[in-house]
Amino acid sequence: SKALKKLAAFEGPFLQKSYFLVEAELSNPGVDINQLCRSPGMSRSQVFRKLKALTGKSPTLHTLSIRANSYNIKQLSVALPSCQ
């Protein structure tokens, strides 16, 4: 449990940066692993391995899931006031 908390504290910033990058570029469908590599200054294979280990997803699937969650939240926020 202690080791898991240390890992989460260490890897958290990497995942946060990836989320922020994808969310900031929602209107850009071309966000890919190359852009994910630039922010932390890592190689493609390092980013792939790290994301796969931390999330269980490839970088492409990781970005798609962030986009899907962001779009769902935006759609809900638009739809909810009209339901009242």
CSV table of C-alpha atoms in Angstrom, one decimal:
chain,number,residue,atom,x,y,z
A,1,SER,CA,0.0,0.0,0.0
A,2,LYS,CA,2.8,2.4,0.9
A,3,ALA,CA,4.7,1.5,-2.3
A,4,LEU,CA,1.5,2.1,-4.4
A,5,LYS,CA,1.0,5.5,-2.8
A,6,LYS,CA,4.6,6.4,-3.6
A,7,LEU,CA,4.2,5.2,-7.2
A,8,ALA,CA,0.9,7.3,-7.5
A,9,ALA,CA,2.7,10.4,-6.2
A,10,PHE,CA,5.6,9.8,-8.6
A,11,GLU,CA,3.6,9.0,-11.7
A,12,GLY,CA,0.6,11.3,-11.1
A,13,PRO,CA,2.2,14.4,-12.7
A,14,PHE,CA,2.9,12.4,-15.9
A,15,LEU,CA,-0.7,11.3,-16.2
A,16,GLN,CA,-2.0,14.8,-15.3
A,17,LYS,CA,0.1,16.3,-18.1
A,18,SER,CA,-1.2,13.8,-20.6
A,19,TYR,CA,-4.8,14.6,-19.5
A,20,PHE,CA,-4.2,18.4,-19.7
A,21,LEU,CA,-2.5,18.2,-23.1
A,22,VAL,CA,-5.3,16.1,-24.6
A,23,GLU,CA,-8.1,18.3,-23.1
A,24,ALA,CA,-6.4,21.5,-24.2
A,25,GLU,CA,-6.3,20.1,-27.7
A,26,LEU,CA,-9.8,18.7,-27.9
A,27,SER,CA,-10.5,20.6,-31.1
A,28,ASN,CA,-7.3,19.2,-32.7
A,29,PRO,CA,-8.0,15.7,-33.9
A,30,GLY,CA,-4.3,15.3,-34.7
A,31,VAL,CA,-3.1,14.9,-31.1
A,32,ASP,CA,-1.0,11.8,-31.1
A,33,ILE,CA,1.9,10.1,-29.3
A,34,ASN,CA,4.4,12.5,-30.8
A,35,GLN,CA,2.8,15.4,-28.9
A,36,LEU,CA,2.6,13.4,-25.7
A,37,CYS,CA,6.3,12.8,-26.0
A,38,ARG,CA,7.3,16.4,-26.3
A,39,SER,CA,5.9,17.5,-23.0
A,40,PRO,CA,7.9,15.2,-20.7
A,41,GLY,CA,10.8,14.9,-23.3
A,42,MET,CA,10.5,11.1,-23.6
A,43,SER,CA,10.8,8.8,-26.6
A,44,ARG,CA,7.8,7.3,-28.2
A,45,SER,CA,8.6,3.8,-26.8
A,46,GLN,CA,9.0,5.2,-23.3
A,47,VAL,CA,5.6,7.0,-23.4
A,48,PHE,CA,4.0,3.9,-24.9
A,49,ARG,CA,5.4,1.7,-22.1
A,50,LYS,CA,4.6,4.1,-19.3
A,51,LEU,CA,1.0,4.8,-20.4
A,52,LYS,CA,0.4,1.1,-21.0
A,53,ALA,CA,1.8,0.3,-17.5
A,54,LEU,CA,-0.2,3.0,-15.7
A,55,THR,CA,-3.5,2.9,-17.6
A,56,GLY,CA,-3.5,-0.4,-19.4
A,57,LYS,CA,-4.1,1.5,-22.6
A,58,SER,CA,-2.1,2.4,-25.7
A,59,PRO,CA,-1.4,6.2,-26.1
A,60,THR,CA,-4.1,6.3,-28.9
A,61,LEU,CA,-6.7,4.6,-26.7
A,62,HIS,CA,-5.7,6.8,-23.8
A,63,THR,CA,-6.3,10.0,-25.8
A,64,LEU,CA,-9.5,8.6,-27.3
A,65,SER,CA,-10.9,7.8,-23.8
A,66,ILE,CA,-10.0,11.3,-22.5
A,67,ARG,CA,-11.7,12.8,-25.5
A,68,ALA,CA,-14.8,10.6,-25.0
A,69,ASN,CA,-15.1,11.6,-21.3
A,70,SER,CA,-14.6,15.3,-22.1
A,71,TYR,CA,-17.3,15.2,-24.7
A,72,ASN,CA,-19.7,13.3,-22.5
A,73,ILE,CA,-19.3,15.8,-19.7
A,74,LYS,CA,-19.8,18.7,-22.1
A,75,GLN,CA,-22.9,17.1,-23.6
A,76,LEU,CA,-24.3,16.4,-20.2
A,77,SER,CA,-23.8,20.0,-19.0
A,78,VAL,CA,-25.6,21.3,-22.1
A,79,ALA,CA,-28.5,18.8,-21.8
A,80,LEU,CA,-29.2,18.9,-18.1
A,81,PRO,CA,-30.6,22.5,-17.9
A,82,SER,CA,-33.1,21.6,-20.6
A,83,CYS,CA,-34.4,18.7,-18.6
A,84,GLN,CA,-35.7,20.9,-15.7
